[in-house]
C-alpha atoms as an extended CHARMM CRD file, in Angstrom:
* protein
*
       118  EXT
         1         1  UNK       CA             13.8240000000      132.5870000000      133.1860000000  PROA      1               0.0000000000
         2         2  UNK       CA             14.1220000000      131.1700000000      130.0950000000  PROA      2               0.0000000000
         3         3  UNK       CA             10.5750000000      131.5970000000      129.3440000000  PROA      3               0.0000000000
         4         4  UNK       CA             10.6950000000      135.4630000000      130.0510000000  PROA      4               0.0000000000
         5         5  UNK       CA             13.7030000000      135.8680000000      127.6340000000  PROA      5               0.0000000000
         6         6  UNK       CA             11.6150000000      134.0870000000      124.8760000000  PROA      6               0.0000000000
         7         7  UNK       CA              8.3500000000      135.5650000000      125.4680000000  PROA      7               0.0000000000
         8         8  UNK       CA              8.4220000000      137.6480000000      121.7780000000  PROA      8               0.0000000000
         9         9  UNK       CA              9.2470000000      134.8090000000      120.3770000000  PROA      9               0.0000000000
        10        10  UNK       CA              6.5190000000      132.9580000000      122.1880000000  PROA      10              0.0000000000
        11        11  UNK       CA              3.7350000000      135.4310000000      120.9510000000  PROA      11              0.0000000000
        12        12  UNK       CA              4.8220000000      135.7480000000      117.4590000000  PROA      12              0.0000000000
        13        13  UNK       CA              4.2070000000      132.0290000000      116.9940000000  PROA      13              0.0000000000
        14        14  UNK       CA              1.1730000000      132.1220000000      118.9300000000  PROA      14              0.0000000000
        15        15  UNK       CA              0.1800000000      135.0870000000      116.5310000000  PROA      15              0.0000000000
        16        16  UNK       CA              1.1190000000      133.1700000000      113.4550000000  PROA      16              0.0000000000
        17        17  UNK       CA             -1.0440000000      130.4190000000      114.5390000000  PROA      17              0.0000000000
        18        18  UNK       CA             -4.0730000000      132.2620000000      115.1570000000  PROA      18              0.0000000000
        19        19  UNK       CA             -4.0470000000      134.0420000000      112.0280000000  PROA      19              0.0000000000
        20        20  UNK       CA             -3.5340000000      130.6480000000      109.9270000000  PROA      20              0.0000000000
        21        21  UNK       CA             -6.5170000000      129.3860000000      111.6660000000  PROA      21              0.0000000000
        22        22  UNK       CA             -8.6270000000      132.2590000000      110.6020000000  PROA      22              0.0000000000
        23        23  UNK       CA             -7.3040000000      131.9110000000      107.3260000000  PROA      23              0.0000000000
        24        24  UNK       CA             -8.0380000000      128.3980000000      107.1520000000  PROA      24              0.0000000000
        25        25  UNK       CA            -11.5950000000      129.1200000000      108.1060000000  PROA      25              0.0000000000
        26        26  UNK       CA            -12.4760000000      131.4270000000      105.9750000000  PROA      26              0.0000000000
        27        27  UNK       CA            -10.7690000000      129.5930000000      103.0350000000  PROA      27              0.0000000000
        28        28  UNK       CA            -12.1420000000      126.1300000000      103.9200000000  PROA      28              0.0000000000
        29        29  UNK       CA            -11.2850000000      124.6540000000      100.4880000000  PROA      29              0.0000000000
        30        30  UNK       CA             -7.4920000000      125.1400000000      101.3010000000  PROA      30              0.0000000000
        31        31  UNK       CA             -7.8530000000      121.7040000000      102.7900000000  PROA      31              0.0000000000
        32        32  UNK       CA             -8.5400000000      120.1620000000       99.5150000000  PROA      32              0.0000000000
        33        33  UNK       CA             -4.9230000000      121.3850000000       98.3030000000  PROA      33              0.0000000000
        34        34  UNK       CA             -3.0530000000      118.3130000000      100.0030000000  PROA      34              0.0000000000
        35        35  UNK       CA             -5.8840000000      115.4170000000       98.8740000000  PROA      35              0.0000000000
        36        36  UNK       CA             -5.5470000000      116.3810000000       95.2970000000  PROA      36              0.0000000000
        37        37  UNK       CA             -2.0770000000      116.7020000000       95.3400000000  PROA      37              0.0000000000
        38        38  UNK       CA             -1.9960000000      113.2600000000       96.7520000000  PROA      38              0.0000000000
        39        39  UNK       CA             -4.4850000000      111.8650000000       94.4670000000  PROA      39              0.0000000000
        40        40  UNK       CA             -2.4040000000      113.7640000000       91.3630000000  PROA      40              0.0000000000
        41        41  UNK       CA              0.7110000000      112.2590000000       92.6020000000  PROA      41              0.0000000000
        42        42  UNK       CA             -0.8830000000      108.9770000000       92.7590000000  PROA      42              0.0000000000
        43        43  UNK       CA             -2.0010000000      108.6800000000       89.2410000000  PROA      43              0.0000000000
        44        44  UNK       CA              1.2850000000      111.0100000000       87.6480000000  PROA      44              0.0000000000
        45        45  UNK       CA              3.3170000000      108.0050000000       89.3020000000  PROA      45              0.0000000000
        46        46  UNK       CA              1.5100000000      105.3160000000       88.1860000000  PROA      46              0.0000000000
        47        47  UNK       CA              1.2670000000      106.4250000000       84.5220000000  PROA      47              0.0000000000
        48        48  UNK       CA              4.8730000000      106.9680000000       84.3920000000  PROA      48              0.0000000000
        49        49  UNK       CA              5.6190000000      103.9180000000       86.2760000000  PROA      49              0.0000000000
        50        50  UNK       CA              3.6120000000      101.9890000000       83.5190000000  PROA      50              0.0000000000
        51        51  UNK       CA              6.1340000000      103.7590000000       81.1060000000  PROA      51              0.0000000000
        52        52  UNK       CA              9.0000000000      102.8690000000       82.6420000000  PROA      52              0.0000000000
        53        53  UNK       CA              8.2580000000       99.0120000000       81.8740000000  PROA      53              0.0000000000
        54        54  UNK       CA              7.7390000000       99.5690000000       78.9890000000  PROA      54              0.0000000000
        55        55  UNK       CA             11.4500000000      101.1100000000       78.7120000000  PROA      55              0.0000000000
        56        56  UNK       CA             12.1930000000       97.8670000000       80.5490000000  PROA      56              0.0000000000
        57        57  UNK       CA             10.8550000000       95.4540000000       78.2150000000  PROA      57              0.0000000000
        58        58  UNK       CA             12.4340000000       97.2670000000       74.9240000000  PROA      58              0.0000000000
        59        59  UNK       CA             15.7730000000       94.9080000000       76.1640000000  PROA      59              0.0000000000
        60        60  UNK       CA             16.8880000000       92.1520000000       74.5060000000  PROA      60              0.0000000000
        61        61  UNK       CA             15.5810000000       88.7460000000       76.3720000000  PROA      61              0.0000000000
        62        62  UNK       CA             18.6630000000       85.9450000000       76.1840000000  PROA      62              0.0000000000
        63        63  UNK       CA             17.6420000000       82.5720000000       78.1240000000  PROA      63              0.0000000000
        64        64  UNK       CA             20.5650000000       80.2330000000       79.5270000000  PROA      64              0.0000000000
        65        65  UNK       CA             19.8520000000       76.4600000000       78.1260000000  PROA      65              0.0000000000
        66        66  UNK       CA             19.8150000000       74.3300000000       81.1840000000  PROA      66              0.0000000000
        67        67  UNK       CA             20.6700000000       70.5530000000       79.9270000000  PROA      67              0.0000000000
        68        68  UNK       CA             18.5600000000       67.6260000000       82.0730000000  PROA      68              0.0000000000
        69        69  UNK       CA             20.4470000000       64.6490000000       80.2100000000  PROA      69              0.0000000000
        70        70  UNK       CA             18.4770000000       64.0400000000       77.0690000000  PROA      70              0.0000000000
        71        71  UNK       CA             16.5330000000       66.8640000000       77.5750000000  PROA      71              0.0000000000
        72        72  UNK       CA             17.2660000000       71.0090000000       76.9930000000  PROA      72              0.0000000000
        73        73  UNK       CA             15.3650000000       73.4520000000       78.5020000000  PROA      73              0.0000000000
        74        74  UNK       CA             15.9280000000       77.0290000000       77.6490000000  PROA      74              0.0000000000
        75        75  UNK       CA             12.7400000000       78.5420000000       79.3640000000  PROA      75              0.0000000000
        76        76  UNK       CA             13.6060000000       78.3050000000       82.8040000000  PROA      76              0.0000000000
        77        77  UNK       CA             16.0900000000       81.8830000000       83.5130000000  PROA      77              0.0000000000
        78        78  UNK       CA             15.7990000000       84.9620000000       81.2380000000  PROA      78              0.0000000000
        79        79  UNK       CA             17.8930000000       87.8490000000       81.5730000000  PROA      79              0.0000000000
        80        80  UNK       CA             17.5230000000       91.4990000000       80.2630000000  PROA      80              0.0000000000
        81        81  UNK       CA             20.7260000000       92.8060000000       78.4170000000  PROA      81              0.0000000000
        82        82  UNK       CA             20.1860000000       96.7250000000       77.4050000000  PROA      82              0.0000000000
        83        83  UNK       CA             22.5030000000       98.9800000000       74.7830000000  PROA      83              0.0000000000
        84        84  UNK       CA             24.0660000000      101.9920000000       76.5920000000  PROA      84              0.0000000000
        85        85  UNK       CA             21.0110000000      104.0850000000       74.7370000000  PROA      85              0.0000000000
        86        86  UNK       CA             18.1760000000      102.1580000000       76.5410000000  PROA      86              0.0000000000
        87        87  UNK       CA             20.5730000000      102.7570000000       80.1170000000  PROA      87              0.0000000000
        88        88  UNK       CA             20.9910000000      106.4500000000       78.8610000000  PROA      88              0.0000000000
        89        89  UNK       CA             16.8990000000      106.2610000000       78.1790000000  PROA      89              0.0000000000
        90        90  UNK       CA             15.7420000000      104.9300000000       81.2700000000  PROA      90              0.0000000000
        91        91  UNK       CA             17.6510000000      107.4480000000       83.2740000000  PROA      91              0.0000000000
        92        92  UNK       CA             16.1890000000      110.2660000000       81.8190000000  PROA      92              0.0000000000
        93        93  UNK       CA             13.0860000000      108.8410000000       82.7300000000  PROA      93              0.0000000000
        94        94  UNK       CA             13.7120000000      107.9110000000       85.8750000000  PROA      94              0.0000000000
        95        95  UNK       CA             14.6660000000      111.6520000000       86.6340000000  PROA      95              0.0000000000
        96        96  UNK       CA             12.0930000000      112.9720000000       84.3340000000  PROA      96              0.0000000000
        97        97  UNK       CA             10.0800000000      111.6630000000       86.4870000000  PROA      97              0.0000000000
        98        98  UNK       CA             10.7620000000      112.5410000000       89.8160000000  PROA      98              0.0000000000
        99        99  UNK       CA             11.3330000000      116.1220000000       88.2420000000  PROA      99              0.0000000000
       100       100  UNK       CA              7.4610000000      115.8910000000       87.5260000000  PROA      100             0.0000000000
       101       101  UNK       CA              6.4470000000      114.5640000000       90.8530000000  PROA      101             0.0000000000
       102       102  UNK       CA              8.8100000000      117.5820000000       92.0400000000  PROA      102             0.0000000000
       103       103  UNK       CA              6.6290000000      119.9970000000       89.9160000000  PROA      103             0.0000000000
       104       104  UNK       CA              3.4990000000      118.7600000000       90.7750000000  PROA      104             0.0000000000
       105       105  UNK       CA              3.9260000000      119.6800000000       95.3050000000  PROA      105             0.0000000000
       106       106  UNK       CA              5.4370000000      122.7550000000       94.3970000000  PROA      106             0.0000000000
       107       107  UNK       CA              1.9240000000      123.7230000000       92.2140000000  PROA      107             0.0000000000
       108       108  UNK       CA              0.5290000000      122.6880000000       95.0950000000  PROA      108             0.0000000000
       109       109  UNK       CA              2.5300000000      124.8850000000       97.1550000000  PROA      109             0.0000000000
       110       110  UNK       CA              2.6040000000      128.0140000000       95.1010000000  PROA      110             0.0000000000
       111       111  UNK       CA             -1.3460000000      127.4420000000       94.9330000000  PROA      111             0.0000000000
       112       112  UNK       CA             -1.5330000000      127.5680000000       98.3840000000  PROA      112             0.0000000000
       113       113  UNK       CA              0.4790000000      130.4740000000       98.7250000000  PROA      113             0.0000000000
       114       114  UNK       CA             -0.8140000000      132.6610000000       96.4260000000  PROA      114             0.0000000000
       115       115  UNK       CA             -4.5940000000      132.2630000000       97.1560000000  PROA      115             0.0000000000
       116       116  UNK       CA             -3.0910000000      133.2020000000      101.1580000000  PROA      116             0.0000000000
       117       117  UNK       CA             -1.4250000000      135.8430000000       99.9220000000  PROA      117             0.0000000000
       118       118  UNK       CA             -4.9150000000      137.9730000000       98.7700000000  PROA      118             0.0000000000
């Protein structure tokens, strides 16, 4: 019963289906769309990742002196301490950044669609 009630519904997605399959076969290098988005996500992430530690290493290093009797030892634990700028910094990035990513599938997605909608 319930079938029969949702039988339009049934054929428009079986419709939709067939006509993205011919699409997809006449426009075979559609399926490149999704590798080089992955492979330009890939290497946007890892360049800005790279430039985020650099923003992480523009901190001030401080080591705690550890005292072994005779002997002080100041190597052993470092710590980062950062202004309010370099927080304020590193935030932007960190949003720039997944703003970029962001940008990057929806090029991908408006490529797609546009070269579908011809």
């Amino acid at each position: 019963l319930i079938i029969l009630c949702r039988l339009k519904s049934i054929s428009v997605a079986v419709g939709s289906v067939e006509n993205s399959a011919d699409c997809v076969s006449q426009m075979v290098s559609m399926l490149l769309v999704p590798l080089c988005e992955c492979v330009a996500k890939i290497i946007i992430f890892l360049i800005l990742l790279r430039g985020l530690l650099y923003l992480l290493s523009i901190g001030k290093v401080s080591g705690t002196p550890i005292d072994f009797g005779d002997v002080n030892v100041t190597d052993l634990s470092k710590h980062f301490e950062f202004s309010s700028d370099h927080v304020a910094l590193m935030l932007f990035w960190v949003v720039g950044s997944f703003w970029l990513l962001s940008f990057v599938g929806c090029l991908a997605s408006y490529t797609l669609a546009y070269t579908t909608s011809e």
